[in-house]
Coordinates of C-alpha atoms in Angstrom, one line a residue:
X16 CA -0.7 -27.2 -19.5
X17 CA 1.6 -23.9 -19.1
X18 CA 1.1 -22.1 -16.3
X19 CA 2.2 -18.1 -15.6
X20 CA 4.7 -19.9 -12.9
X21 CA 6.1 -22.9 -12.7
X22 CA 4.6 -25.6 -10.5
X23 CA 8.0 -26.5 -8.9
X24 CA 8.7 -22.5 -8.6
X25 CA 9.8 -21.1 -5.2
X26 CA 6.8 -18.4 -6.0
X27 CA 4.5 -20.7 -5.3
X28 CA 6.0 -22.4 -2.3
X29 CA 5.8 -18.8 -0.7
X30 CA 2.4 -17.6 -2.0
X31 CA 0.5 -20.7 -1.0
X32 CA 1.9 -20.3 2.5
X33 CA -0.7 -18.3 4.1
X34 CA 1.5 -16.9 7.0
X35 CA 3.9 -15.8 4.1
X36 CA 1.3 -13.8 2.4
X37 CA -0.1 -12.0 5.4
X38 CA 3.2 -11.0 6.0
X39 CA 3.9 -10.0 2.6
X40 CA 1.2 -7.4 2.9
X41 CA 2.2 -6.5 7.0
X42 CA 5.0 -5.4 5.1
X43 CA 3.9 -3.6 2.1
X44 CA 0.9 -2.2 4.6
X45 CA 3.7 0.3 5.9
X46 CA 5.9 1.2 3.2
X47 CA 3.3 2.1 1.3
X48 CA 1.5 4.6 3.8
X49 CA 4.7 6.3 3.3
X50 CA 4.8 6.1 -0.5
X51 CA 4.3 9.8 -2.2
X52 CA 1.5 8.1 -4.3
X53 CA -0.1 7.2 -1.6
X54 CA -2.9 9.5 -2.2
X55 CA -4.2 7.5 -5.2
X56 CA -5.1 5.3 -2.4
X57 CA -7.6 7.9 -1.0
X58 CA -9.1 8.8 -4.6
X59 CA -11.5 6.4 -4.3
X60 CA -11.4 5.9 -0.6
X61 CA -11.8 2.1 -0.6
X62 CA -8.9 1.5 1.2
X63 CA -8.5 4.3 3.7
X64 CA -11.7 3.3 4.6
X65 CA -11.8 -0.9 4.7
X66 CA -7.9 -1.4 4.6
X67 CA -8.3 -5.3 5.6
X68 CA -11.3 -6.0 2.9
X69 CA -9.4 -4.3 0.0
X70 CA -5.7 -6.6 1.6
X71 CA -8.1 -10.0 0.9
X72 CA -8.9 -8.9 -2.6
X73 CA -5.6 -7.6 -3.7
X74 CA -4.2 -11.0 -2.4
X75 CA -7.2 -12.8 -4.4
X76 CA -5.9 -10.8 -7.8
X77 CA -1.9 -12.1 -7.0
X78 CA -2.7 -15.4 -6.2
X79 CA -4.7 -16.2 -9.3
X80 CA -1.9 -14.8 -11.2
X81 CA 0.8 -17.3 -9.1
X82 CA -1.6 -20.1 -9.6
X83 CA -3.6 -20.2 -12.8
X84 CA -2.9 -21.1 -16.1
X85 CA -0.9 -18.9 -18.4
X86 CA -3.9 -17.3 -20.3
X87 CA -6.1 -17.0 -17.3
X88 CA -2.6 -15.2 -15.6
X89 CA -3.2 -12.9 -17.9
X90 CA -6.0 -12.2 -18.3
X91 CA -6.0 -11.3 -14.5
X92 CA -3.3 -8.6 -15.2
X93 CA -4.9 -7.2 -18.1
X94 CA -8.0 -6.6 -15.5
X95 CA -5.6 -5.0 -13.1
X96 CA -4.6 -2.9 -15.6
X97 CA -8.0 -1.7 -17.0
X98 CA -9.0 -1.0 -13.3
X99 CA -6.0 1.1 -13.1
X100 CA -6.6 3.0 -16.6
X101 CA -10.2 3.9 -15.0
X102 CA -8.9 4.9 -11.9
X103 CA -7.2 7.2 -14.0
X104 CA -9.6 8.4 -16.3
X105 CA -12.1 9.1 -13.2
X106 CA -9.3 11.1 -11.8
X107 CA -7.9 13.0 -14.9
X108 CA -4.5 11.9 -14.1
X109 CA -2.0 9.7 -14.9
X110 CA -0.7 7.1 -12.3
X111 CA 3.8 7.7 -12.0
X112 CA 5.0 4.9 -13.6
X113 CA 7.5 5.1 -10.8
X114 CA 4.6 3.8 -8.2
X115 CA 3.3 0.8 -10.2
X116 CA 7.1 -0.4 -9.9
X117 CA 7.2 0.8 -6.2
X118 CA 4.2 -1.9 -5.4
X119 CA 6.3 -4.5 -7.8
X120 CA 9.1 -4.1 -6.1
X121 CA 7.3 -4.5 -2.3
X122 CA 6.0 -8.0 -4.1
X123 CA 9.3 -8.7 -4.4
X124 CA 11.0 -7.8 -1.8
X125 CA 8.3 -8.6 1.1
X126 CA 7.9 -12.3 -0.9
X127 CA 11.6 -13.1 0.4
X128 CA 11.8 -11.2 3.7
X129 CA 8.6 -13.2 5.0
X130 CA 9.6 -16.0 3.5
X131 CA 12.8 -16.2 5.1
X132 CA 11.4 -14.6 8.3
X133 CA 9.3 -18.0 8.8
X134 CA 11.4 -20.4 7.4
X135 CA 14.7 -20.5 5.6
X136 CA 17.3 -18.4 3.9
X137 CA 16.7 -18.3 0.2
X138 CA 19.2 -19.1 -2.4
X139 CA 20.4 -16.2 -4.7
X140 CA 19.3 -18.2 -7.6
X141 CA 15.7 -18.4 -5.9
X142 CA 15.7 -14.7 -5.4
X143 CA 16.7 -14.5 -8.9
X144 CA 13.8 -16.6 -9.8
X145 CA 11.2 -14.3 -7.7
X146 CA 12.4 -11.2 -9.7
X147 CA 12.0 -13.4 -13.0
X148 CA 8.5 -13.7 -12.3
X149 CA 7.1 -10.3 -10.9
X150 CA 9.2 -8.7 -13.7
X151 CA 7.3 -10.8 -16.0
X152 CA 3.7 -9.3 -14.0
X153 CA 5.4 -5.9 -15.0
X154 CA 6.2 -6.5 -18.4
X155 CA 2.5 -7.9 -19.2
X156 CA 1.5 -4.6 -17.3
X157 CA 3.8 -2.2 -19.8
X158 CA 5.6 -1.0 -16.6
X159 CA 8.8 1.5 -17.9
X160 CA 12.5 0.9 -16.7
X161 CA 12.3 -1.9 -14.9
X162 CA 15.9 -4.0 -14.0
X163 CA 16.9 -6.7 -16.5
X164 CA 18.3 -8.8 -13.4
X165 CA 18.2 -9.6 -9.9
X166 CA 21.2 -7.6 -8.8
X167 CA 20.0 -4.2 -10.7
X168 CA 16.8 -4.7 -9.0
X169 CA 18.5 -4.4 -5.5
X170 CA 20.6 -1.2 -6.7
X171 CA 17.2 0.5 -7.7
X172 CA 15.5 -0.8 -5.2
X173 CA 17.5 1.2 -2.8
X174 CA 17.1 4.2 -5.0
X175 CA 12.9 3.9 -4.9
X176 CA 12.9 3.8 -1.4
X177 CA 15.9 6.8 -1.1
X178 CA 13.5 9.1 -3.3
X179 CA 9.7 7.6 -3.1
X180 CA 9.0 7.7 0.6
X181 CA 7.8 10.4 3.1
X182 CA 5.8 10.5 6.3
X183 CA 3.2 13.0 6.1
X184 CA -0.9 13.2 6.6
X185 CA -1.9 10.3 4.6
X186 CA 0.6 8.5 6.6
X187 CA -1.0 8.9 10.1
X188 CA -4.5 8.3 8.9
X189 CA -3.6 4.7 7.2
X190 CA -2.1 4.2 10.2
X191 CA -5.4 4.9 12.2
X192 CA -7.3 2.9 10.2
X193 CA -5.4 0.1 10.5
X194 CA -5.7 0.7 14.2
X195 CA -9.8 1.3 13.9
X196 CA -10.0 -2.1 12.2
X197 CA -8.0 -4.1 14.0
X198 CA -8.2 -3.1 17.3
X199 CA -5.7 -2.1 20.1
X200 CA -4.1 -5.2 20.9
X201 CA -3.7 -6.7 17.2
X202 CA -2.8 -3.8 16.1
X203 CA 0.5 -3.4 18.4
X204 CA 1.4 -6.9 17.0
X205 CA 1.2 -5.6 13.4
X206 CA 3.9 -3.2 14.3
X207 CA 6.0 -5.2 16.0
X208 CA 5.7 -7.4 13.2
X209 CA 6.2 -4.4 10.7
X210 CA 9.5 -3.8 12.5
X211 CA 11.3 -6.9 11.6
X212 CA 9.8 -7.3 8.1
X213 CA 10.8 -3.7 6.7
X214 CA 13.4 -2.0 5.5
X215 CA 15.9 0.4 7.8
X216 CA 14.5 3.2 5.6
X217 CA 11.2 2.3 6.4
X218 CA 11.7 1.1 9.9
X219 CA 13.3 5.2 10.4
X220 CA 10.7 7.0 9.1
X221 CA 7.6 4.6 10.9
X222 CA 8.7 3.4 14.1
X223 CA 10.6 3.8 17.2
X224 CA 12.6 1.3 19.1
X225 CA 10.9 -1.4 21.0
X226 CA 11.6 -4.3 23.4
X227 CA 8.8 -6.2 22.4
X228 CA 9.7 -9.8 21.6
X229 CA 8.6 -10.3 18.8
X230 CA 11.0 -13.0 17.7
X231 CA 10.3 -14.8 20.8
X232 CA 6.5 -15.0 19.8
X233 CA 8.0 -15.6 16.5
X234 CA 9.7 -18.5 17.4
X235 CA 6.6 -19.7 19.3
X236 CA 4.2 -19.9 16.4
X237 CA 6.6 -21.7 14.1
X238 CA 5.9 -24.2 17.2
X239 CA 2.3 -24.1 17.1
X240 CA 2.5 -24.8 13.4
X241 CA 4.5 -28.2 14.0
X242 CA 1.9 -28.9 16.0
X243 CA -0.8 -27.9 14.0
X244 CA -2.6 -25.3 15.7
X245 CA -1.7 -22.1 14.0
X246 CA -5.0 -21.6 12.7
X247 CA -6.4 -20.8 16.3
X248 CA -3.4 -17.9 15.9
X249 CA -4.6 -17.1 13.0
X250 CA -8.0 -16.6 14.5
X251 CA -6.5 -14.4 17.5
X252 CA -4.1 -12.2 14.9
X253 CA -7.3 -11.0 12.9
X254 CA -10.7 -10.5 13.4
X255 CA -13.7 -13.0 13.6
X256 CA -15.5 -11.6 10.7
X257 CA -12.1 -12.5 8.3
X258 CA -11.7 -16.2 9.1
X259 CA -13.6 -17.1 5.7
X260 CA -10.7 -15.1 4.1
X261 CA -8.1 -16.2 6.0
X262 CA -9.1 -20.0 5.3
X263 CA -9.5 -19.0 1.2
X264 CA -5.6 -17.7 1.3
X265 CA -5.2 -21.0 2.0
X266 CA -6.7 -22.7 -0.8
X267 CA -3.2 -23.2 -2.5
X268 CA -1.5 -24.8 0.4
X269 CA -2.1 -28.4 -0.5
X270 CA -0.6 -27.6 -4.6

């Protein structure tokens, strides 16, 4: 049985780890309200409007490809892909090629900073393996200049976030919504958490300076996992109504 990754791949160790995933998208949450195709977003207004419902479905989509078997894999990003080609045709316009690899490159990049953020440093040869695979996703998806390696992903990396970002209207009202859904006090820990997660370009443009410790807390719920009650953290980090979604993120965990 061939699968899109390999069973003993680092990818999956990350993606079935549900703290992991939520911080992949903490992360991707802010650099992409500053993204300057960041208005596609508000085309359809799905997401302005129900950021957390449309997070559990785009982590849905990205963990069937991670888990599933080779065809299935990709079948999942040929859907992706026909979603995005009717996106396009409702709107007339064609979607920069340079903002499909913008969201490729968060997948990557977020993938290893929460990874190592809850649990280890990885090994350059790992990190080479995480590119391998998300340039693979962007391959299948016909994505357009996209690095050969690992170490010309990082140089132009830096140059998508040097040229692709800005902080303008759109900006705010993610923001606000994010806030709206959430609620005041989980919403202050999704910044805080934001803060150590992005990059300095993105931590510039977003946020100010805080003392809030948020590696202290940090530290604490690596505790309550060893003693097995993060999913009561879990609960308190995210509304009620979510636990069902939280709990299917999860699903991979025993892979």
């Amino acid at each position: 049985m061939k699968y899109f990754v390999d069973e003993k791949s680092i990818v999956r160790e990350i993606w079935k780890n549900t703290d992991a995933v939520l911080l992949i998208f903490a992360g991707s949450a802010a650099e992409f309200a500053l993204n300057k195709a960041v208005d596609w977003l508000y085309f359809t207004g799905k997401i302005p409007t129900n950021p957390l419902e449309r997070l559990f479905s785009t982590v849905e989509f990205a963990q069937k490809i991670v888990f599933s078997e080779e065809e299935l894999a990709l079948a999942t990003i040929d859907k992706i892909n026909q979603i995005h080609q009717g996106l396009e045709k409702s709107r007339g316009q064609t979607i920069p090629d340079w903002a499909y690899r913008d969201v490729l490159y968060m997948l990557i990049d977020y993938s290893i900073r929460s990874f190592e953020l809850l649990e280890r440093k990885l090994e350059t040869s790992e990190k080479e393996e995480i590119f391998d695979v998300f340039s693979r996703l962007g391959i299948r998806m016909d994505l357009k200049e996209l690095p050969t390696n690992y170490n010309d992903w990082l140089i132009d990396r830096t140059i998508h976030l040097e040229n692709n970002l800005q902080k303008g209207e759109f900006t705010i009202h993610l923001f606000e919504q994010y806030k709206k859904h959430l609620g005041n006090s989980r919403y202050l820990i999704l910044l805080e958490i934001q803060k150590i997660l992005v990059p300095k370009m993105v931590y510039k443009m977003l946020f100010e300076t805080s003392n809030f410790p948020t590696k202290t807390l940090l530290k604490l719920y690596k505790i309550s996992k060893k003693l097995k009650v993060d999913h009561v953290v879990k609960v308190i980090l995210l509304p009620k109504k979510y636990k069902e979604s939280i709990i299917n993120i999860g699903k991979y965990e025993t892979l």
